[in-house]
Coordinates of C-alpha atoms in Angstrom, one line a residue:
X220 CA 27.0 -104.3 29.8
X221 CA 24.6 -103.0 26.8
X222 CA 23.1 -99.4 27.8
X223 CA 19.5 -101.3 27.6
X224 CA 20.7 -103.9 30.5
X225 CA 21.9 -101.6 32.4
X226 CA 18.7 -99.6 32.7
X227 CA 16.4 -102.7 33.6
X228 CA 19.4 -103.6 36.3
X229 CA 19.1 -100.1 37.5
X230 CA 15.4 -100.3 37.8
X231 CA 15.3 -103.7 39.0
X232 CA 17.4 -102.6 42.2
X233 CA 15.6 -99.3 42.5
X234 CA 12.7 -101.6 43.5
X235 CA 14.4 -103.8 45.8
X236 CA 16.0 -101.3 47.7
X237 CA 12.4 -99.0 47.9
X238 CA 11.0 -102.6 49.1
X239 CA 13.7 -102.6 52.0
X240 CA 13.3 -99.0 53.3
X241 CA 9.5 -99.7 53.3
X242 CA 9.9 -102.8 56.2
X243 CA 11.0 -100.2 58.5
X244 CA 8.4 -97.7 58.9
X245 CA 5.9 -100.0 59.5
X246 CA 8.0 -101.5 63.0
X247 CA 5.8 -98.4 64.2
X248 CA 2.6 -99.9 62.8
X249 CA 4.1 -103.1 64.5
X250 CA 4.1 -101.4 68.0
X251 CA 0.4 -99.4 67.6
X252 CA -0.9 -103.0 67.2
X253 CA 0.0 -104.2 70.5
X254 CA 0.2 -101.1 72.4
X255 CA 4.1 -101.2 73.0
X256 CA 7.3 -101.1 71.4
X257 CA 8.2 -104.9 70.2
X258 CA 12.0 -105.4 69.9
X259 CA 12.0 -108.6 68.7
X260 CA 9.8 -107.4 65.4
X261 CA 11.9 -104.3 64.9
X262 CA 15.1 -107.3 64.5
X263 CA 12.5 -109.0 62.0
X264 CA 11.9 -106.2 59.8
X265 CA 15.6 -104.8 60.4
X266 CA 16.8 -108.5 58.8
X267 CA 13.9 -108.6 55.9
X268 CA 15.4 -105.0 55.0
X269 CA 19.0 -106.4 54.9
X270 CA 18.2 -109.4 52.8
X271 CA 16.2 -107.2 50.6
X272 CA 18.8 -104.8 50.1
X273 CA 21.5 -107.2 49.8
X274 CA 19.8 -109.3 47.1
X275 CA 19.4 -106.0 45.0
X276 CA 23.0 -105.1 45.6
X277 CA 24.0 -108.4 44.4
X278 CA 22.4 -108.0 40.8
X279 CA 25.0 -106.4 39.3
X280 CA 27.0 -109.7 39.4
X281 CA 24.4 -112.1 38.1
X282 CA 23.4 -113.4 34.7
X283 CA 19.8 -112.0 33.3
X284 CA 18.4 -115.6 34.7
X285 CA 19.5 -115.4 37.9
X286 CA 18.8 -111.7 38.9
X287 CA 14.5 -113.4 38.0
X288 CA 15.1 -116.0 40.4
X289 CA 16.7 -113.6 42.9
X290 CA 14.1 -110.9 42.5
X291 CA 11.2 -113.2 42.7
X292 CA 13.1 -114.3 46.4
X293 CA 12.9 -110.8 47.1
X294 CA 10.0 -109.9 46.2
X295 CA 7.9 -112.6 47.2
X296 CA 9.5 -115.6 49.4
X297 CA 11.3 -113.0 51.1
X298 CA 7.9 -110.8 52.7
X299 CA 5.8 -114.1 53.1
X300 CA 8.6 -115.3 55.2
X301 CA 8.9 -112.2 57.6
X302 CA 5.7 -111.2 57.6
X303 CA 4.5 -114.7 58.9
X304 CA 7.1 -114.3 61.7
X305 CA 6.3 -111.4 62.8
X306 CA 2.6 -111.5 63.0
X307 CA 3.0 -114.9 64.3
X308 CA 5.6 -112.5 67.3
X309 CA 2.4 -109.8 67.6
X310 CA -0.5 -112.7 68.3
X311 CA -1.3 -114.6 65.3
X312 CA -4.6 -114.3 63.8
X313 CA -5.7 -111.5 66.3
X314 CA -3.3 -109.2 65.5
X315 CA -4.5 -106.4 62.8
X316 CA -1.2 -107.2 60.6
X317 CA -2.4 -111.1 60.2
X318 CA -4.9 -109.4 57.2
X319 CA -2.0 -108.2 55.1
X320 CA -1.9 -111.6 53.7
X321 CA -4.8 -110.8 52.0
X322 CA -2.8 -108.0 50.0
X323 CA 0.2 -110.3 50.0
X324 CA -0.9 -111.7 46.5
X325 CA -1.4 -107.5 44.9
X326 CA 1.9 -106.4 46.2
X327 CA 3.9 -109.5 45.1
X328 CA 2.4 -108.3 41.1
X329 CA 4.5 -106.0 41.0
X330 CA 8.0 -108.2 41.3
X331 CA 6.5 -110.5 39.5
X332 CA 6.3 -108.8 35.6
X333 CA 3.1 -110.7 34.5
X334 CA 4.7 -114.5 34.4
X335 CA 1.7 -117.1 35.1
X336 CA 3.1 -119.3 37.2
X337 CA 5.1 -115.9 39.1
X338 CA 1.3 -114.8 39.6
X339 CA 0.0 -118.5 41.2
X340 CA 3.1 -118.8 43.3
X341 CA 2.5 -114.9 44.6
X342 CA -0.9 -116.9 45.9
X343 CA 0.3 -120.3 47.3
X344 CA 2.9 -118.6 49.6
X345 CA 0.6 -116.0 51.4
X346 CA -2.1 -119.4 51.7
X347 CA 0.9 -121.5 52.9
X348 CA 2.3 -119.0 55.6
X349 CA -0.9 -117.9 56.5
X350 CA -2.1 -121.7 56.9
X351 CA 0.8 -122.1 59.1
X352 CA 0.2 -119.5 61.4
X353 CA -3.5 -120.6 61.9
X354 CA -2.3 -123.9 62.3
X355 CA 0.0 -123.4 65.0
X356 CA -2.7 -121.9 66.6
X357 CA -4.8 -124.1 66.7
X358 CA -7.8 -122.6 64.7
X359 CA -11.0 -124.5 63.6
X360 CA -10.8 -126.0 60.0
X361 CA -13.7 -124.0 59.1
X362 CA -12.7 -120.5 59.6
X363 CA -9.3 -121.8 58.5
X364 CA -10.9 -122.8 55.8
X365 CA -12.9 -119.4 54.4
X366 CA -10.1 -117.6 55.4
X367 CA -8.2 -119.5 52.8
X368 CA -10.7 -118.8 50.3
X369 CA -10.6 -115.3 50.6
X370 CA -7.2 -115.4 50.1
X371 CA -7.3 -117.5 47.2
X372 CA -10.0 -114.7 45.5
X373 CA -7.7 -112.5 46.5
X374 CA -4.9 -114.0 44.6
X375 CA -7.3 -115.3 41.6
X376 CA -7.8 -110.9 41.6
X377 CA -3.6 -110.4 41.5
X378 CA -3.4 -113.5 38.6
X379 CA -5.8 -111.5 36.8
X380 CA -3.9 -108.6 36.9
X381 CA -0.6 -110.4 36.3
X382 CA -2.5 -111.4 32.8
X383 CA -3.4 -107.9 32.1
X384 CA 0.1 -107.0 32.9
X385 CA 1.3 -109.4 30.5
X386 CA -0.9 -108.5 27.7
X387 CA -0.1 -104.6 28.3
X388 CA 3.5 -105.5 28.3
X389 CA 3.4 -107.6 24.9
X390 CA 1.3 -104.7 23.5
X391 CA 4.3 -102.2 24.5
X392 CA 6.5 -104.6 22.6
X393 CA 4.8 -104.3 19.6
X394 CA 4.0 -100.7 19.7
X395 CA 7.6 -100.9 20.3
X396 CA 8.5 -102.9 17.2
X397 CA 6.2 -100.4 15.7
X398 CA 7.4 -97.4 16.1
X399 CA 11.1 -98.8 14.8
X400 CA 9.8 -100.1 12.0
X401 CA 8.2 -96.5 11.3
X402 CA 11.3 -94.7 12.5
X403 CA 13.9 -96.7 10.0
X404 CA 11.0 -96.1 7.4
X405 CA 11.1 -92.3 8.0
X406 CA 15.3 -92.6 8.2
X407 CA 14.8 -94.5 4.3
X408 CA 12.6 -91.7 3.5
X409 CA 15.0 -88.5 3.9
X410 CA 17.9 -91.0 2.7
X411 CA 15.3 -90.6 -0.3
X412 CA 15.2 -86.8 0.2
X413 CA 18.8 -86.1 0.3
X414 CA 19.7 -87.8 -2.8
X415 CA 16.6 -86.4 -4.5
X416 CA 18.2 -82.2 -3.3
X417 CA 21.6 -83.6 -4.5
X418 CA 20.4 -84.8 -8.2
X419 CA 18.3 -81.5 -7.8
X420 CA 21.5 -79.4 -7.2
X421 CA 23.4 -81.6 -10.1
X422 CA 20.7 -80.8 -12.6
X423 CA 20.4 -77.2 -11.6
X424 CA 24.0 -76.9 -12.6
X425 CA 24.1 -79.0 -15.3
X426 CA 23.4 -76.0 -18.2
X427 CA 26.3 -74.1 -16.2
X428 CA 28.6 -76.8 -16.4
X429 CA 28.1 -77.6 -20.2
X430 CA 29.0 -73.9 -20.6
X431 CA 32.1 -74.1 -18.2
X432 CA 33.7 -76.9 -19.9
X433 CA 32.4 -75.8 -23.4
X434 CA 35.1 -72.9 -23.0
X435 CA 38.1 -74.6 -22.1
X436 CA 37.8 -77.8 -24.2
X437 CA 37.5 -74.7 -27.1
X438 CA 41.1 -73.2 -26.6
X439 CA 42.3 -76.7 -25.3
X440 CA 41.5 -77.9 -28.8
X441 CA 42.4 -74.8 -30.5
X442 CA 46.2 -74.8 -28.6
X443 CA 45.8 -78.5 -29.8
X444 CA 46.0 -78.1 -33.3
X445 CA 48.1 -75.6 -33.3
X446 CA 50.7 -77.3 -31.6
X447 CA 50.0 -79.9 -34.0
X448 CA 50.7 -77.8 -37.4
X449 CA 53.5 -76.4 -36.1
X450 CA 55.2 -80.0 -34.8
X451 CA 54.3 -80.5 -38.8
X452 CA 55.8 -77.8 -39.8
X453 CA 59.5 -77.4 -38.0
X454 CA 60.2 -74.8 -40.0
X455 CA 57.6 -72.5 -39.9
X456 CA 59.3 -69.9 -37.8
X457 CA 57.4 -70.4 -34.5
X458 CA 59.6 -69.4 -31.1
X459 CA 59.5 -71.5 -27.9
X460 CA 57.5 -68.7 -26.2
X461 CA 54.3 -69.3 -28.5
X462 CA 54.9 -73.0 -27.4
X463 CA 55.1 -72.3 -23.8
X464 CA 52.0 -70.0 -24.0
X465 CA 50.2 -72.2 -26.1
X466 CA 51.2 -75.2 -23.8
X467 CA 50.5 -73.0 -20.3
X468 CA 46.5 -72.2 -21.9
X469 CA 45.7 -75.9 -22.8
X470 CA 47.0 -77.0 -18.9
X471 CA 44.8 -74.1 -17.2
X472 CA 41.9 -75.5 -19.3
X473 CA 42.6 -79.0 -18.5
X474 CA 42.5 -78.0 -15.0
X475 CA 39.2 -76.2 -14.9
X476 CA 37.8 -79.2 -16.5
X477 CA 39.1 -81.4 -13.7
X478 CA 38.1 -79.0 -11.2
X479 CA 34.5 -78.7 -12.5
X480 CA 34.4 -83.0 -12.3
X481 CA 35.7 -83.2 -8.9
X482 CA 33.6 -80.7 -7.3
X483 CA 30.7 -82.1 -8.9
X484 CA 32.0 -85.4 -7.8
X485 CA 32.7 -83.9 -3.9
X486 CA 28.6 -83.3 -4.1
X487 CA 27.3 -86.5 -4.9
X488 CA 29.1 -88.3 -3.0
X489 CA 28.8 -85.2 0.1
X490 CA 26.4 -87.3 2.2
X491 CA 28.4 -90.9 1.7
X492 CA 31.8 -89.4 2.8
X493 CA 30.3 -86.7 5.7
X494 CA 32.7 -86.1 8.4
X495 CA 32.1 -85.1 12.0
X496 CA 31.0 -82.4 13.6
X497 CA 34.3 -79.9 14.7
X498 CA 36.4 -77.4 13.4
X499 CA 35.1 -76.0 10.4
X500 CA 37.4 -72.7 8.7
X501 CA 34.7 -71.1 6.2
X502 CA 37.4 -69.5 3.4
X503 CA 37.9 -72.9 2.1
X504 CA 34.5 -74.2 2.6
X505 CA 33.0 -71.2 0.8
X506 CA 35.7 -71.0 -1.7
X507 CA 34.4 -74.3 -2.6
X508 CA 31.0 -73.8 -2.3
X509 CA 31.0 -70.5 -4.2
X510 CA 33.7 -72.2 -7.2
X511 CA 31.4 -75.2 -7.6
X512 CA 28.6 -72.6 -8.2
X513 CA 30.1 -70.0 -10.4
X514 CA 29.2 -72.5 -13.6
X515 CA 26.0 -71.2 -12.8
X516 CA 26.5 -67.7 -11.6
X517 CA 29.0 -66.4 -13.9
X518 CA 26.8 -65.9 -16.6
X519 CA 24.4 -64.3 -14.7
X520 CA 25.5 -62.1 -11.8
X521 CA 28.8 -60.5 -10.3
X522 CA 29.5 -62.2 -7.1
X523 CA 31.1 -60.7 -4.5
X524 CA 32.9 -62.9 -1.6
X525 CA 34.4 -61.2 2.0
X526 CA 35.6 -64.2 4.1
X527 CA 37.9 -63.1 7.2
X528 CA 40.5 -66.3 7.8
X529 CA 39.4 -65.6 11.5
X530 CA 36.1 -67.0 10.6
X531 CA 36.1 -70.5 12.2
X532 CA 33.3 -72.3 13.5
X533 CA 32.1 -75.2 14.6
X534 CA 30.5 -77.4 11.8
X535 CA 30.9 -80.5 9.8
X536 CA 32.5 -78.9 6.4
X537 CA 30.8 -81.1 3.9
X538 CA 27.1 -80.3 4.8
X539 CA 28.1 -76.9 5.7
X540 CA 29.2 -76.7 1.9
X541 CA 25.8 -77.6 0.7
X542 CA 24.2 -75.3 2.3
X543 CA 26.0 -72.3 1.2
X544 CA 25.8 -74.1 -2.4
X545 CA 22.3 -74.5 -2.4
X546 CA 21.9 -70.8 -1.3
X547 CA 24.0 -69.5 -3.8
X548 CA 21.5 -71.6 -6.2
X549 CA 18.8 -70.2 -5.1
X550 CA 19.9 -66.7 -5.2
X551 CA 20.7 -67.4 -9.2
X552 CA 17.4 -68.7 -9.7
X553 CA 15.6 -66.1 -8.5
X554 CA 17.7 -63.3 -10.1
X555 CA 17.2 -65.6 -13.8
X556 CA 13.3 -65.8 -13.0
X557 CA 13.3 -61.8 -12.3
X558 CA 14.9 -61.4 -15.7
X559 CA 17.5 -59.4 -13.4
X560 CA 19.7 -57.1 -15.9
X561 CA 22.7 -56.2 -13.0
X562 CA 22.5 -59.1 -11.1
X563 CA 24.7 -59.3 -7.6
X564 CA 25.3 -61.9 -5.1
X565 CA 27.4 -61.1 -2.0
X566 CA 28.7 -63.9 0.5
X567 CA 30.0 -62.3 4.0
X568 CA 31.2 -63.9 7.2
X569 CA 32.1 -62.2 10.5
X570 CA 32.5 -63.2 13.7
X571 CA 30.2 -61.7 16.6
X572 CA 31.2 -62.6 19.2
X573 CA 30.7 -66.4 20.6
X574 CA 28.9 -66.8 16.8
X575 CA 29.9 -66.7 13.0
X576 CA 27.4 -65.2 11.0
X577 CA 28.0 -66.1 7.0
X578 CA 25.2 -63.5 4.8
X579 CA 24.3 -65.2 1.3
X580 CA 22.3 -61.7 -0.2
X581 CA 21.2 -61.0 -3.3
X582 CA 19.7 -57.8 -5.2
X583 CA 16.8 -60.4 -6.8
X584 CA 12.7 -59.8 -6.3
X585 CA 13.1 -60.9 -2.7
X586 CA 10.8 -62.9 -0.8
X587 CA 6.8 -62.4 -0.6
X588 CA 5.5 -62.0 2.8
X589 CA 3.4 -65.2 2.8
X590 CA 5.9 -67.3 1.9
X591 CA 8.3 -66.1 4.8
X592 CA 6.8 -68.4 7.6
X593 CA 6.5 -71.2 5.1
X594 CA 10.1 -70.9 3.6
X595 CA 12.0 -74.0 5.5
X596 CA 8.3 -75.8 5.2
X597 CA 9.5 -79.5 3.8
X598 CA 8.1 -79.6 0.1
X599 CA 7.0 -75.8 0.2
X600 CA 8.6 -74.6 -3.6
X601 CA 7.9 -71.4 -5.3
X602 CA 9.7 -72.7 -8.5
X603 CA 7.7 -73.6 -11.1
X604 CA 7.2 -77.4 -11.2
X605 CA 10.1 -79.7 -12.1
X606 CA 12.7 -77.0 -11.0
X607 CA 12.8 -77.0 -7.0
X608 CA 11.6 -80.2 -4.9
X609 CA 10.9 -77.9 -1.9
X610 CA 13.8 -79.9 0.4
X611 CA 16.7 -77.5 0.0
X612 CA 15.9 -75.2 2.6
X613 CA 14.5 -77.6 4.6
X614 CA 17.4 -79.7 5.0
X615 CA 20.0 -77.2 4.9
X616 CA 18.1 -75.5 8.1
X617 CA 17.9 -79.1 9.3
X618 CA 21.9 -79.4 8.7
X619 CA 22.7 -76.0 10.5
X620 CA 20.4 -76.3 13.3
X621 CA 22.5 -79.7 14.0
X622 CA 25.6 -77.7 14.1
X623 CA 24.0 -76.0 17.0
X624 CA 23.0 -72.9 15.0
X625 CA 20.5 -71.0 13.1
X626 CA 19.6 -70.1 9.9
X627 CA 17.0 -67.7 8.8
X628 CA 15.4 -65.5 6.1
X629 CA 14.9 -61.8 6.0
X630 CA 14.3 -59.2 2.7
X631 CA 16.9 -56.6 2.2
X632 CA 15.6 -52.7 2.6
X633 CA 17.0 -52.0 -0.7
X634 CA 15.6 -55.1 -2.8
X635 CA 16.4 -58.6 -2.3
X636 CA 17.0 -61.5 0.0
X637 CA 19.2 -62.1 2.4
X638 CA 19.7 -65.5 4.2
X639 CA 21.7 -65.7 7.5
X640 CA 23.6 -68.5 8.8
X641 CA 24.8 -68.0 12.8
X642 CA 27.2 -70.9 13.7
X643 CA 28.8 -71.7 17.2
X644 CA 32.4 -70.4 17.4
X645 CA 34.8 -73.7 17.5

């Protein structure tokens, strides 16, 4: 059964069984009418409370269109019934309990879920039971008669309501309809967001990258060529270890090149292929992080990386990565803006106790005070236009926070900032 079902069952039998306990507190109010304990009225209530009960119990085993049927017996067939046999036991008319038919029509509203016809049929029976019992009494057709009536405005009063309930409910529905039409808007949105950071990141490393490959692809071709003369040239004196050297550089180029592609590839394609939530160990995850970033910080700062192997958390790797990334970005940016001549970047993890705590620092400008609170602010950017979106921090504090941990800003004594990253121990 869908989880939805099985919260309306669950409701729907919460109600029947509060109706049953409520028949037998009032075998007291049964007695106080007529001034002695009545036996025969406590059996009466004792069976509407079983059948009550029962028919809740039994829900679990019907279809949605029978548990209706069963709860309008319940609800409203059920107390007409009983009630009419045990004021009819206490006196009839005369006894005090004969006027709850007059709140028969009020109290059936509330089994009945604002359906029309449920809310005319909550009417007819009180007017039919309570017809009965006047008519077995005997009573004159005119006070029969206006006693009818008022039960009729009493039930035109519980229709009413059943048609407000109705309209309130359909209302619901829509707000309903609503607010998931807002919420997969707003789920479209940061889908939006995410991909926007990740082109971010992509262009932000772009000049890095040209520079990266620009290297290798220079000895690559170099070893090329001269591999090439010297195939045309057997003769030429050259010994198998200038060939094995020559062949050993072009390889370790080739390599960096395909490294720089496929990590580049790993972080397009990061939020497509995310993995779950578990065990996360950091040295490879910031290995990666800090390798796909080096085309940027290698020409700009020394980088300094202290990951114990101990360091495991709990974490979904991917994500994780693009955190760290995007920190290590950020730290570059700020120490090119600063026109930083000794630029450093440190990356440290240790594990305090139930928590790993991974430091990206930095020896740049640091942060300015009034831009501390408003750092993980969606949007908020101190970059100049077209260089920061302003959904980096914002998303990787949204991404650590769903790890079940923390990340937060500080400035370093000595100059700088320092961004701290606690994580749940796995």
């Amino acid at each position: 059964m869908p989880a939805g079902d099985e919260l309306v069952l669950r409701d729907e039998q919460r109600l029947l069984y509060m109706l049953a306990l409520t028949c037998l507190p009032f075998w007291l109010v049964d007695s106080l009418s007529v001034g002695r304990p009545t036996w025969d009225t406590l059996a009466l209530r004792l069976g509407w409370a079983g059948l009550t009960g029962g028919i809740g119990w039994s829900l679990r085993w019907l279809r949605p269109s029978r548990r209706r049927g069963m709860r309008m017996v319940a609800g409203m067939v059920v107390p007409n019934v009983f009630l009419g046999l045990v004021v009819y036991r206490l006196g009839g008319t005369g006894n005090p309990l004969f006027h709850w038919f007059f709140m028969m029509p009020l109290m059936t509203l509330s089994v009945s879920r604002g359906e029309p016809w449920q809310g005319a049929l909550s009417t007819l029976l009180p007017m039919g039971v309570a017809g009965t019992v006047m008519g077995l009494e005997g009573m004159a057709l005119v006070p029969m008669v206006s006693r009818l009536l008022l039960l009729l405005g009493a039930g035109a009063v519980g229709m009413q309501m059943s048609v407000f309930y109705r309209r309130l409910r359909r209302a619901q529905e829509r707000a309903e309809g609503d607010q998931r039409a807002v919420q997969e808007a707003l789920e479209e949105s940061n889908a939006r967001a995410l991909q926007a950071e990740r082109l971010a990141q992509v262009g932000r490393l772009a000049a890095g990258v040209a520079h990266e490959v620009k290297n290798p692809l220079a000895y690559v071709q170099a070893n090329l060529r001269f591999l090439l003369e010297e195939w045309r040239q057997p003769a030429s004196g050259t010994n198998d270890t200038e060939y094995t050297e020559a062949l050993q550089e072009t390889m370790q180029g080739v390599e960096r090149i395909h490294q720089i592609v496929k990590d580049l590839t790993a972080l397009s394609r990061a939020e497509e292929t995310v993995e779950g939530v578990g065990r996360c160990e950091l040295v490879p995850v910031v290995d990666a992080s800090v390798r796909l970033a080096s085309v940027r910080l290698k020409s700009l700062v020394r980088l300094a990386v202290e990951v114990p192997p101990e360091a495991v958390a709990r974490a979904e790797p991917r994500r994780l990565g693009q955190v760290l990334l995007n920190l290590l970005l950020n730290a570059a940016d700020a120490i090119e803006d600063a026109r930083v001549q000794d630029g450093r970047v440190a990356v440290r993890a240790e594990v305090v106790g139930e928590r790993v705590r991974v430091v990206v620092e930095d020896n740049g400008p640091g942060i300015a005070a009034e831009n501390l609170p408003r750092l993980f602010t969606t949007f908020f950017t101190t970059k100049e236009p077209g260089k920061g979106t302003g959904l980096g921090l914002a998303l990787s504090r949204q991404y650590v926070e769903s790890f079940g941990g923390t990340l937060r800003a500080e400035n370093r004594p000595e100059g700088g900032a320092r961004f701290i990253v606690e994580l749940p121990v796995a």
